[in-house]
PDB file of C-alpha atoms in Angstrom:
ATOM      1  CA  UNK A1347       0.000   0.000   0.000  1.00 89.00           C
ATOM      2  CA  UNK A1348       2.875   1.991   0.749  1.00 95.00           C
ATOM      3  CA  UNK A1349       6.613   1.757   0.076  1.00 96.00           C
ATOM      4  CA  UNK A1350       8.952   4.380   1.332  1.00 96.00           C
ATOM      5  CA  UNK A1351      12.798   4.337   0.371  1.00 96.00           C
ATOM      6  CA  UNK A1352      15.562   6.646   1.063  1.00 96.00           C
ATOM      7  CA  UNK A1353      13.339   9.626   1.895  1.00 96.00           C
ATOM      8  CA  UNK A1354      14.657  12.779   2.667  1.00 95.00           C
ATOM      9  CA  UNK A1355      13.618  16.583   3.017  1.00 94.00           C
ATOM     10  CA  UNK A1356      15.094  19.400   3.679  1.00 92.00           C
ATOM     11  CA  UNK A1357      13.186  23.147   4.412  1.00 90.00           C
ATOM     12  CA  UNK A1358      16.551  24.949   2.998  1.00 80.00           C
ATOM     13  CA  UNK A1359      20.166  24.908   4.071  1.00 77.00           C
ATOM     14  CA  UNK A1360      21.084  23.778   7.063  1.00 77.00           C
ATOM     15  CA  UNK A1361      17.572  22.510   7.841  1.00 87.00           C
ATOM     16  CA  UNK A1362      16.784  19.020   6.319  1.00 89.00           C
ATOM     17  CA  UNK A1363      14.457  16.824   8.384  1.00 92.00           C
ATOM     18  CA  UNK A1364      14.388  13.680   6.853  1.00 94.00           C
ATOM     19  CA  UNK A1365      17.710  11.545   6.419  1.00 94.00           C
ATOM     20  CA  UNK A1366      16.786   8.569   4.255  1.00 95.00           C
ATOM     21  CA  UNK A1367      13.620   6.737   5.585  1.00 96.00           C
ATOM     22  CA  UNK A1368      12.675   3.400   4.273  1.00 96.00           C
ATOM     23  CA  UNK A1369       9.689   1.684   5.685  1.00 97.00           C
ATOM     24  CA  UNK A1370       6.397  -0.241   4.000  1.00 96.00           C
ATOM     25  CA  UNK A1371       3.064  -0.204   4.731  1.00 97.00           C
ATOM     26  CA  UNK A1372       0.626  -3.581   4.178  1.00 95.00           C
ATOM     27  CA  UNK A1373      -2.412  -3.494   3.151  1.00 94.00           C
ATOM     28  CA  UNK A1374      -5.030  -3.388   5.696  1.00 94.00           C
ATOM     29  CA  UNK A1375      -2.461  -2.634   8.352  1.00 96.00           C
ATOM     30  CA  UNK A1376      -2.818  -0.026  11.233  1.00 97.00           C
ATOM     31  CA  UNK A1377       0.999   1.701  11.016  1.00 97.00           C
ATOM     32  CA  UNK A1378       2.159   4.265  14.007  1.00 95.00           C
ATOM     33  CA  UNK A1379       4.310   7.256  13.244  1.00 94.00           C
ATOM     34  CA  UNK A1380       5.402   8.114  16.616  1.00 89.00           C
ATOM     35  CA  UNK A1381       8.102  11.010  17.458  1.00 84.00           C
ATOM     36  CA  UNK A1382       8.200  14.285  19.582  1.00 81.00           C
ATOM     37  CA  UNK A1383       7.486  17.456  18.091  1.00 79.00           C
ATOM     38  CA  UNK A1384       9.579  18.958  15.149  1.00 82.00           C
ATOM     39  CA  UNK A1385      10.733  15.005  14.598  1.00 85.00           C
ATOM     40  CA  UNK A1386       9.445  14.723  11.066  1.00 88.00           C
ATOM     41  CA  UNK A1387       6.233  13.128  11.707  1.00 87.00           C
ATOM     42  CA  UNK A1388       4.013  15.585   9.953  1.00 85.00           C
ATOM     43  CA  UNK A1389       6.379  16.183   7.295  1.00 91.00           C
ATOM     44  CA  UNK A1390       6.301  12.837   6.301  1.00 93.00           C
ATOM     45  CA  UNK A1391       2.603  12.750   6.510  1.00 90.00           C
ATOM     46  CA  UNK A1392       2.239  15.760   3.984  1.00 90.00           C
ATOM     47  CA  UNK A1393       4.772  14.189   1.259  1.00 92.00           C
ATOM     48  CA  UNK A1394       2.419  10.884   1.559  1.00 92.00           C
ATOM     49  CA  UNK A1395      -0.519  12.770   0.860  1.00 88.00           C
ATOM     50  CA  UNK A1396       0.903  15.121  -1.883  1.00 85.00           C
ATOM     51  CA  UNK A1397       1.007  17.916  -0.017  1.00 86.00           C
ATOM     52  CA  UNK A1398       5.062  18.667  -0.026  1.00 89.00           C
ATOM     53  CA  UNK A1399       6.918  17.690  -3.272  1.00 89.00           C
ATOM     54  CA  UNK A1400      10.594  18.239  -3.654  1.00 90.00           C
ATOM     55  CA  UNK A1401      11.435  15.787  -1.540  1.00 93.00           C
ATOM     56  CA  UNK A1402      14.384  13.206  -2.504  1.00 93.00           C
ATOM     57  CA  UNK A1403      14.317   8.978  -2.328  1.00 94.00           C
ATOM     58  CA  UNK A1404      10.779   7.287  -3.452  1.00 94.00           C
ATOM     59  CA  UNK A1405       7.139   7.528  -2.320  1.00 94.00           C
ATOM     60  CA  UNK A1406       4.963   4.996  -3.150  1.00 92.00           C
ATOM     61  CA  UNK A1407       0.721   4.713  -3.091  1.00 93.00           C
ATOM     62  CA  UNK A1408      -1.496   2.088  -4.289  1.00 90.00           C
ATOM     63  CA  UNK A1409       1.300   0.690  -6.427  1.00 88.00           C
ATOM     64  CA  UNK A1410       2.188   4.540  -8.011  1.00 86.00           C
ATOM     65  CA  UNK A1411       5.261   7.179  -7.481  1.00 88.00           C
ATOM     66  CA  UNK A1412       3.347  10.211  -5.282  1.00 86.00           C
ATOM     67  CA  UNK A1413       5.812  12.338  -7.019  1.00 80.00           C
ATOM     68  CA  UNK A1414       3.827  11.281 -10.667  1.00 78.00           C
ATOM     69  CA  UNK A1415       0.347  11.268  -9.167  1.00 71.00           C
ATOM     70  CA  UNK A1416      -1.501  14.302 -10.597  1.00 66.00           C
ATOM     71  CA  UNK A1417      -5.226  12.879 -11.249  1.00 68.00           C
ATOM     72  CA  UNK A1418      -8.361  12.800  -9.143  1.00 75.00           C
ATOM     73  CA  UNK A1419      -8.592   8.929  -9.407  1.00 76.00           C
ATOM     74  CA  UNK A1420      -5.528   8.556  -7.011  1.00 77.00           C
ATOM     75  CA  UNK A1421      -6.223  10.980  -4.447  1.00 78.00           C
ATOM     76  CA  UNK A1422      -9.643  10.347  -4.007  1.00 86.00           C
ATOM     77  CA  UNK A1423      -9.062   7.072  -2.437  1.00 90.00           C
ATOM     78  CA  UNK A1424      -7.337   8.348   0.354  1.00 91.00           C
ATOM     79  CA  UNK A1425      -9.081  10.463   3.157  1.00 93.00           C
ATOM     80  CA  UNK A1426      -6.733  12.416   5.651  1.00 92.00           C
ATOM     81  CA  UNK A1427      -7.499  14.295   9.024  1.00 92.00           C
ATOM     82  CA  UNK A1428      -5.259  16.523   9.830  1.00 84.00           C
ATOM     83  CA  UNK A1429      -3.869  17.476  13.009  1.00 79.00           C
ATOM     84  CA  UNK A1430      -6.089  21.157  13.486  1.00 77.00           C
ATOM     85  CA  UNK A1431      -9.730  20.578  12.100  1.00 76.00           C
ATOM     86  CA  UNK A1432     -10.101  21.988   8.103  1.00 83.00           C
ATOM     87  CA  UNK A1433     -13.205  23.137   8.198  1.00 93.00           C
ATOM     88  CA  UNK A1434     -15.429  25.609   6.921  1.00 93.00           C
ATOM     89  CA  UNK A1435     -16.217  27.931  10.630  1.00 94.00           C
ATOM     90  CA  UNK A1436     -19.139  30.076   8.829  1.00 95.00           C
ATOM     91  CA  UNK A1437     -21.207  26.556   7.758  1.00 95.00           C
ATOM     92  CA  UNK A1438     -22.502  23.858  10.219  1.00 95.00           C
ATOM     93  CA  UNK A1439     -21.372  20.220   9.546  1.00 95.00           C
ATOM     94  CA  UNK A1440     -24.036  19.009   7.373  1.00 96.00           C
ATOM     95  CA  UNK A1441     -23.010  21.914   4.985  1.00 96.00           C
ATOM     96  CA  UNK A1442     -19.116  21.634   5.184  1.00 96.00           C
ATOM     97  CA  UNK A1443     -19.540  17.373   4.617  1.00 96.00           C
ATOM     98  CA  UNK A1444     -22.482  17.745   1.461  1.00 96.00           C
ATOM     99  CA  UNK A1445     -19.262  20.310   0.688  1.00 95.00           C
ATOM    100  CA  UNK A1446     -16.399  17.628   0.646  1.00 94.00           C
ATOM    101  CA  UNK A1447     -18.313  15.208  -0.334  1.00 94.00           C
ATOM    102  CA  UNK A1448     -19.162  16.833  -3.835  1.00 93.00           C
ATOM    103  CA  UNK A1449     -15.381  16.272  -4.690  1.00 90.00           C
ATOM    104  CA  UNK A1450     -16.098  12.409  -5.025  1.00 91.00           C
ATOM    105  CA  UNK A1451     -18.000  10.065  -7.440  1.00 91.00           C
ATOM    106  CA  UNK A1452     -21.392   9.988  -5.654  1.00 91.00           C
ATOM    107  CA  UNK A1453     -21.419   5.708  -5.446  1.00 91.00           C
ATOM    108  CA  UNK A1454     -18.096   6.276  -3.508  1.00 92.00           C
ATOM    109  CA  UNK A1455     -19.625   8.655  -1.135  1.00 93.00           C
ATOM    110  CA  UNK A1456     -20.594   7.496   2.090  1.00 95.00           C
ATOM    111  CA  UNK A1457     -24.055   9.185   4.025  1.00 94.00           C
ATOM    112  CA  UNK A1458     -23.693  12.259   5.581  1.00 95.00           C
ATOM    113  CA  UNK A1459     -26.173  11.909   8.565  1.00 94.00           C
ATOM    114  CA  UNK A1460     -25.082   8.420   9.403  1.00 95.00           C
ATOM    115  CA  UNK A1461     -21.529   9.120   9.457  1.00 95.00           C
ATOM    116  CA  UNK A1462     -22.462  12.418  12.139  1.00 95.00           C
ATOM    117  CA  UNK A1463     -24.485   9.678  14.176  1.00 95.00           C
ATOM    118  CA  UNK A1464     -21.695   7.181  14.264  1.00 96.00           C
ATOM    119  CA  UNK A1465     -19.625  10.215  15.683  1.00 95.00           C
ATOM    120  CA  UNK A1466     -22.110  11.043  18.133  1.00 94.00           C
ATOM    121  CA  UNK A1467     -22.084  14.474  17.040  1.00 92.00           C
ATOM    122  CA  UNK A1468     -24.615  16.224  19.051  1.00 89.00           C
ATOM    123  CA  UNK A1469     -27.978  16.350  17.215  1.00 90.00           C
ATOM    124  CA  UNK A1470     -28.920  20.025  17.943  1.00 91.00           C
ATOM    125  CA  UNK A1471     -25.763  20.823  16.710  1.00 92.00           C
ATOM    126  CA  UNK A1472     -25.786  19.167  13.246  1.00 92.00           C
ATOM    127  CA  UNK A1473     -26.949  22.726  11.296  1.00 89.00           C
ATOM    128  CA  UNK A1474     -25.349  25.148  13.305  1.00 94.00           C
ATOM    129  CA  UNK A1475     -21.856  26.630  12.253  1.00 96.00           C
ATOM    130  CA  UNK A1476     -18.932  25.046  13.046  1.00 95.00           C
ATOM    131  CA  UNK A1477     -17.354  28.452  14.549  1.00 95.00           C
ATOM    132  CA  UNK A1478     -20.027  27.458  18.091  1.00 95.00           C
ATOM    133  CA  UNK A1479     -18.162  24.054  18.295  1.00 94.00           C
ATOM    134  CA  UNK A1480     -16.094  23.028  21.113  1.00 92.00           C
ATOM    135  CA  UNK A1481     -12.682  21.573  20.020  1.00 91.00           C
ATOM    136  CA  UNK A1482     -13.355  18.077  20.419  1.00 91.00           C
ATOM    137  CA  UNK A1483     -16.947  18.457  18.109  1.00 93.00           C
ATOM    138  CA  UNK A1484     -14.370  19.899  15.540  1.00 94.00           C
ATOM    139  CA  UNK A1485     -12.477  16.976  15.427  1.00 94.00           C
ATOM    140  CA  UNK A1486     -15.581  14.935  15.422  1.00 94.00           C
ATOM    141  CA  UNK A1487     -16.372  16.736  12.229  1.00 95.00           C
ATOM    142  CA  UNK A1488     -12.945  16.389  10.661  1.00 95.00           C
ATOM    143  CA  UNK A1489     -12.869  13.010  11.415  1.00 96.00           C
ATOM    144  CA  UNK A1490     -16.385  12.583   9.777  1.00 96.00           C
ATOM    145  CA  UNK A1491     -14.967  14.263   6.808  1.00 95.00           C
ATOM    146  CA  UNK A1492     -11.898  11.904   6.432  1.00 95.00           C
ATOM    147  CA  UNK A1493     -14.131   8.932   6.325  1.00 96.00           C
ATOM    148  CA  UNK A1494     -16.934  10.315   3.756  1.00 95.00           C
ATOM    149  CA  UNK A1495     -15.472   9.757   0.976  1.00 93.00           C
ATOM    150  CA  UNK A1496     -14.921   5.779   2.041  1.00 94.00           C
ATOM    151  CA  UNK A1497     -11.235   6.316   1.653  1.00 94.00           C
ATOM    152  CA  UNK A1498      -8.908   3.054   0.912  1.00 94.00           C
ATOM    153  CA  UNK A1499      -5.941   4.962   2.380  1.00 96.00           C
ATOM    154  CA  UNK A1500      -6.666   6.471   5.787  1.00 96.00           C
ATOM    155  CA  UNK A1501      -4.282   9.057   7.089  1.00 95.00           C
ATOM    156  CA  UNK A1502      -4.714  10.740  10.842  1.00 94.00           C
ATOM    157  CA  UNK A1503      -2.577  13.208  11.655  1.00 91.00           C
ATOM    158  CA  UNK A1504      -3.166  13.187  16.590  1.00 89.00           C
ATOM    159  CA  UNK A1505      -6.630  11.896  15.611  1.00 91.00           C
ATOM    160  CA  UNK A1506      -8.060  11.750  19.461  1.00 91.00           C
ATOM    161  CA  UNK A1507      -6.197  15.624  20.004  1.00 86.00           C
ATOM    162  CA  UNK A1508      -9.270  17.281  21.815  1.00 85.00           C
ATOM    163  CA  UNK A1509     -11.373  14.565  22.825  1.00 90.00           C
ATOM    164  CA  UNK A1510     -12.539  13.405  26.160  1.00 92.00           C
ATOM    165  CA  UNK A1511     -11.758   9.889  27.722  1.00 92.00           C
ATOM    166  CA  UNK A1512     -15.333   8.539  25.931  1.00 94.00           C
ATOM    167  CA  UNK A1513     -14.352  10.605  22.284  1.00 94.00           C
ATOM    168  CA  UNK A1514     -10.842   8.748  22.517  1.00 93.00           C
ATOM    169  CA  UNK A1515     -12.651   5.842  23.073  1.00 95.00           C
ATOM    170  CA  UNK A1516     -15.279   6.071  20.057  1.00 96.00           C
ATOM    171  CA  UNK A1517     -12.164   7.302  17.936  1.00 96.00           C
ATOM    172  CA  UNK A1518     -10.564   4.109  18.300  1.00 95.00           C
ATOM    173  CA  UNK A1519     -13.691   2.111  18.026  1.00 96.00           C
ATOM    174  CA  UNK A1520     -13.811   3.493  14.343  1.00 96.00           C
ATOM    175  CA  UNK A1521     -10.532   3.047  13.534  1.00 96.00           C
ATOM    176  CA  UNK A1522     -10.675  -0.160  14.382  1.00 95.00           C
ATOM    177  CA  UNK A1523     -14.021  -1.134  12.133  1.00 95.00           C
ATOM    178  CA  UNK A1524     -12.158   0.713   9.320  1.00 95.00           C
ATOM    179  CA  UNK A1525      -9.150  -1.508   9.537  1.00 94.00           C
ATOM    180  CA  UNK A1526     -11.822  -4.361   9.227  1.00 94.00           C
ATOM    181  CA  UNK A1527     -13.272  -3.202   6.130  1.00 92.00           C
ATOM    182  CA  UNK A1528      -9.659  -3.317   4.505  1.00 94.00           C
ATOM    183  CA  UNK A1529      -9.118   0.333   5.151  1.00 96.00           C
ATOM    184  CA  UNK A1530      -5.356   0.945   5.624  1.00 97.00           C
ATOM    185  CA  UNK A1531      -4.492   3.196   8.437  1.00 97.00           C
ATOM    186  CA  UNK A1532      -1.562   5.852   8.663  1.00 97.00           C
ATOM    187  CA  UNK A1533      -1.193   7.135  12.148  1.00 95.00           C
ATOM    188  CA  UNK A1534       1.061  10.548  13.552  1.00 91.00           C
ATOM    189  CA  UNK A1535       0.525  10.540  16.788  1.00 84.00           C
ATOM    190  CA  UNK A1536       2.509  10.607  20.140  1.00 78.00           C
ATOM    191  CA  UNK A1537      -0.124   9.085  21.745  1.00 83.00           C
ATOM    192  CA  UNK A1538       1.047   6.312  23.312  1.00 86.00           C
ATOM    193  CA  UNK A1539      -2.106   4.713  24.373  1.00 87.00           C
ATOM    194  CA  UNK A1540      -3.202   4.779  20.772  1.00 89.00           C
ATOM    195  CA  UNK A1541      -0.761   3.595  19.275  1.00 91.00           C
ATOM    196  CA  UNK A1542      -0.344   0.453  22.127  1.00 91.00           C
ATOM    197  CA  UNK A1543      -4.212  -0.250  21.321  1.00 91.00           C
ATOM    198  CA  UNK A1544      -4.602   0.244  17.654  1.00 93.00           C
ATOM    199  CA  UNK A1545      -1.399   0.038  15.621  1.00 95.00           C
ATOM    200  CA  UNK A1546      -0.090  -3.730  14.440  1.00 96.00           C
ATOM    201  CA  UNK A1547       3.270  -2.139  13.933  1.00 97.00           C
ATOM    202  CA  UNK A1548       4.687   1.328  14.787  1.00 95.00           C
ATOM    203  CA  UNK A1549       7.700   3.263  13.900  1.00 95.00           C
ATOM    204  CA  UNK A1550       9.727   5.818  16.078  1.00 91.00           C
ATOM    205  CA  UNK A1551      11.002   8.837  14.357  1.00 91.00           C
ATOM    206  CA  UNK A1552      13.644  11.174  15.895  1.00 87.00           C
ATOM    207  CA  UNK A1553      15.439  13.800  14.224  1.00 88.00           C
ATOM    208  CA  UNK A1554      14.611  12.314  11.057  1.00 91.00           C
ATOM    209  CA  UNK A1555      15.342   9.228  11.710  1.00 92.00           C
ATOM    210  CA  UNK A1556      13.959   6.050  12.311  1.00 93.00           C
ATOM    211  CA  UNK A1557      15.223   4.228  15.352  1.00 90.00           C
ATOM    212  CA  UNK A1558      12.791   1.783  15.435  1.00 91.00           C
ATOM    213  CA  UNK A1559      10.258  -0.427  14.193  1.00 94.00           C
ATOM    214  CA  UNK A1560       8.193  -3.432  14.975  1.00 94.00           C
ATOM    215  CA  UNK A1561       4.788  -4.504  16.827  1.00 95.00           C
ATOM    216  CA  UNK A1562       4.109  -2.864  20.139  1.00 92.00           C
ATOM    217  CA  UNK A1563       4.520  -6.262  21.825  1.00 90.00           C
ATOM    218  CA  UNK A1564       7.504  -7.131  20.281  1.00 90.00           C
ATOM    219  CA  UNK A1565       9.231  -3.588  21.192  1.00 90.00           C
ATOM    220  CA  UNK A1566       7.963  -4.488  24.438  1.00 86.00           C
ATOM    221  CA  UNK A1567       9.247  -7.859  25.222  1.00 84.00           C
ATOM    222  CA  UNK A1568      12.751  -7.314  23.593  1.00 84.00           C
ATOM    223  CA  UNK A1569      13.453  -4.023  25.916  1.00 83.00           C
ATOM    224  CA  UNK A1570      12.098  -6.324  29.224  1.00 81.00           C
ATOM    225  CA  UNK A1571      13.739  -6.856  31.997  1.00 79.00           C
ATOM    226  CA  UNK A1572      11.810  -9.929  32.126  1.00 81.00           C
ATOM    227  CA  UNK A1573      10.831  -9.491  35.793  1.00 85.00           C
ATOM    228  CA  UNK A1574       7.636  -9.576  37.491  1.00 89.00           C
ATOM    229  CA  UNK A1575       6.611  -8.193  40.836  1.00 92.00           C
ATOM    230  CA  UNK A1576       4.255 -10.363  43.243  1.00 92.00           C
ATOM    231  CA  UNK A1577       2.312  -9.328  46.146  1.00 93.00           C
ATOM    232  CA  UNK A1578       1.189 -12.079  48.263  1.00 92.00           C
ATOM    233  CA  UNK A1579      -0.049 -13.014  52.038  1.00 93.00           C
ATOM    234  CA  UNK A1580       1.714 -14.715  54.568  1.00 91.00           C
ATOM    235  CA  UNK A1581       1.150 -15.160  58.038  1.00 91.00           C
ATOM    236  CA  UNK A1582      -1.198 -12.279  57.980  1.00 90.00           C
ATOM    237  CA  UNK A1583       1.317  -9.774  56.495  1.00 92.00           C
ATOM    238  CA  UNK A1584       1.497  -8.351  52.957  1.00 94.00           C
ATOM    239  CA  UNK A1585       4.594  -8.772  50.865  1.00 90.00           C
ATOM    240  CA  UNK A1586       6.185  -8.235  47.332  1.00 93.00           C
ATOM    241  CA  UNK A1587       9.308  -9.967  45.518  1.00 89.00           C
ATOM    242  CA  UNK A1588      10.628  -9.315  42.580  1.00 90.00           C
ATOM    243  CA  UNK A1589      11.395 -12.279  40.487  1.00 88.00           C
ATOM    244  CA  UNK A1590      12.941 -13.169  36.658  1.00 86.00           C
ATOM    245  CA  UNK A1591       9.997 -14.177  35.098  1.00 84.00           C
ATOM    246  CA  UNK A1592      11.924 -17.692  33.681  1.00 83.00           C
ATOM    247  CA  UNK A1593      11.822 -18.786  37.912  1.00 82.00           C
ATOM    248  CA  UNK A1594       8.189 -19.339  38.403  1.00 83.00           C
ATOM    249  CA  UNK A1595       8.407 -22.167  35.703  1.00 80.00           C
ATOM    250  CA  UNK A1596       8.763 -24.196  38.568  1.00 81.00           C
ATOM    251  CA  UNK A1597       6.548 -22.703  40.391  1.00 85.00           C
ATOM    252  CA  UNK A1598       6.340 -19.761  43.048  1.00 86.00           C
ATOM    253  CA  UNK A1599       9.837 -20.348  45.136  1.00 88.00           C
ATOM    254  CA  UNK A1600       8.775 -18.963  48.167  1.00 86.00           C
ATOM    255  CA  UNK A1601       6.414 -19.655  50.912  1.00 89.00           C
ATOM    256  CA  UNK A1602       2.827 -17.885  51.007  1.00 90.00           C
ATOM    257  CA  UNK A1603      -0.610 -18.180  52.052  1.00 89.00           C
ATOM    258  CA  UNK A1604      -2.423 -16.140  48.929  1.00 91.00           C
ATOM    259  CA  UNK A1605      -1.362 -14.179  46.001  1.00 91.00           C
ATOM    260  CA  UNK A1606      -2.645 -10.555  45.624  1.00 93.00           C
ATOM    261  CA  UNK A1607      -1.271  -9.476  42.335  1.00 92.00           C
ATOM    262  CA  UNK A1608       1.818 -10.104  39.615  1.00 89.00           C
ATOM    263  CA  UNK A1609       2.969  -7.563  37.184  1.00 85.00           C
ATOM    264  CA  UNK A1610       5.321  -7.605  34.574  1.00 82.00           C
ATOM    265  CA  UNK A1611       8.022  -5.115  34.751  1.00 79.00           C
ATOM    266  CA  UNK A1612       7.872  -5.063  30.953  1.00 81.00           C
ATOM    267  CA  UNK A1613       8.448  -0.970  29.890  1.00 83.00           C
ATOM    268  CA  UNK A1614       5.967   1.030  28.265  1.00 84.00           C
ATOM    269  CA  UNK A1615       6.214   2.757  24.539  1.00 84.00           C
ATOM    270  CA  UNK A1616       7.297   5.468  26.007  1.00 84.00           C
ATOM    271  CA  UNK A1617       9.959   4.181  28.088  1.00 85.00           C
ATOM    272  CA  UNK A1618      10.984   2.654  24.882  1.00 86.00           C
ATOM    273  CA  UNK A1619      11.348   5.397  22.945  1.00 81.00           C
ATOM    274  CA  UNK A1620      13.191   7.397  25.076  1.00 82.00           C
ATOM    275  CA  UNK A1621      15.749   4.574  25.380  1.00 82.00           C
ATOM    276  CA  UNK A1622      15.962   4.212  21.685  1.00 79.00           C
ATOM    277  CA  UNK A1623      16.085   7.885  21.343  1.00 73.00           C
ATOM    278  CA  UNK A1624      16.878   9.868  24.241  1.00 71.00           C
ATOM    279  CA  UNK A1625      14.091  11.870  23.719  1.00 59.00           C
ATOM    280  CA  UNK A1626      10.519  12.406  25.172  1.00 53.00           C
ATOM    281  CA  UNK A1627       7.447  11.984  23.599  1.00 50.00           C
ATOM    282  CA  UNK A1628       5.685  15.258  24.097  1.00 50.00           C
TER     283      UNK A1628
END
């Protein structure tokens, strides 16, 4: 779906922010773009989507050099949100999706109304302008916009930025029905709850650079320390040990009367990335 190689950009002398990417994309795959601010993230996200040209190396869509790409046809089977809401202010939501929407072939269009109820957009809200909407109703909007044209190619740019615990929640919830459908997914985000839930593999950029990529597990269980921490009861007293994980294959090696909890000591994406990169997230 996508094929990146060598790709680099550079916003004039002295100031290039991509040295030499190479990463694919499978079809019907949820992909993470994770990085800190200023990494490249959102650069990369506008030379996938046309936005940027001039850029050096090879960017592939659907099977086609980006760089080539200059009909309708190809860009019309992607949909992108990007990270602040594009939207109309002066028309309500109805108005700015009929709007969008009128750039596709209508049997490719999907229905306004049930794409604002599937967002939970608030009903009495539906006609007024968009300029009255809280920040989160934006993005329900932009997201609603994204999806209306029944993209192939999905591309969100912080796509739960603005939400509420319950938006973040339906966000993902859609994301993951359009991955079902066969949609491919193309996620910026330094989320890292997001990107642990949704993505099947992610990628860390820093600097312009990748320093890593693989599934969240996998990132996960190679940077272990392969330890778990038990609570337990014994003799009326609570305790905790710290174990390597490989030692309770023969069972728990100390005495106790019940066990309250194990954890894994296994490090979060976060944690990851700043030991890849040095860097934080945010």
């Amino acid at each position: 779906m996508i094929a990146v190689k060598d790709l680099t950009f550079s916003y004039g002398k002295d100031k290039q922010a991509l040295h030499g990417l190479h990463f694919t994309v499978e079809d019907g795959e949820i992909f993470g773009f994770l990085g800190p601010n200023g990494s490249g993230k959102s650069t990369t996200q506008k030379i996938l989507t046309g936005i940027l040209r001039g850029y050096g190396g090879t960017v592939s869509l659907f099977g086609q050099d980006v760089s080539a790409a200059r009909g309708q046809e190809f860009f019309q089977k992607t949909g992108v949100l990007f990270e602040f809401p594009y939207l109309y202010a002066n028309l309500s939501a109805v108005d700015n999706l009929n709007y969008f929407a009128s750039f596709y072939p209508k049997e490719q269009r999907r229905d306004v109304g049930e794409l604002l109820d599937m967002l939970e957009l608030k009903p009495g809200f539906l006609k007024k302008p968009v300029s009255t909407y809280s920040k989160g109703m934006r993005q329900r909007v932009s997201m609603a916009r994204a999806l209306v044209s029944n993209p192939r190619l999905l591309f969100l740019d912080e796509p739960t930025s603005g939400l509420d615990p319950s938006g973040a929640v339906l966000f993902r919830k859609i994301i993951a029905q359009e991955r079902k459908k066969g949609t491919t997914v193309f996620i910026t985000t330094h989320n890292m709850m997001d990107a642990d839930l949704l993505c099947d593999r992610v990628a860390f950029i820093s600097n312009g650079n990748l320093a890593a990529l693989d599934t969240p597990r996998r990132l996960k269980e190679k940077n272990s320390s392969h330890r778990v921490v038990i609570d337990y009861l014994y003799q009326g007293q609570r305790k905790t040990k710290t174990l390597e994980a490989r030692s309770l294959e023969a069972g728990l090696p100390f005495a106790h009367d019940e066990i309250i909890s194990i954890h894994s000591q296994e490090p979060t994406l976060e944690d990851i990335f700043i030991q890849y990169t040095g860097r934080g997230l945010s």
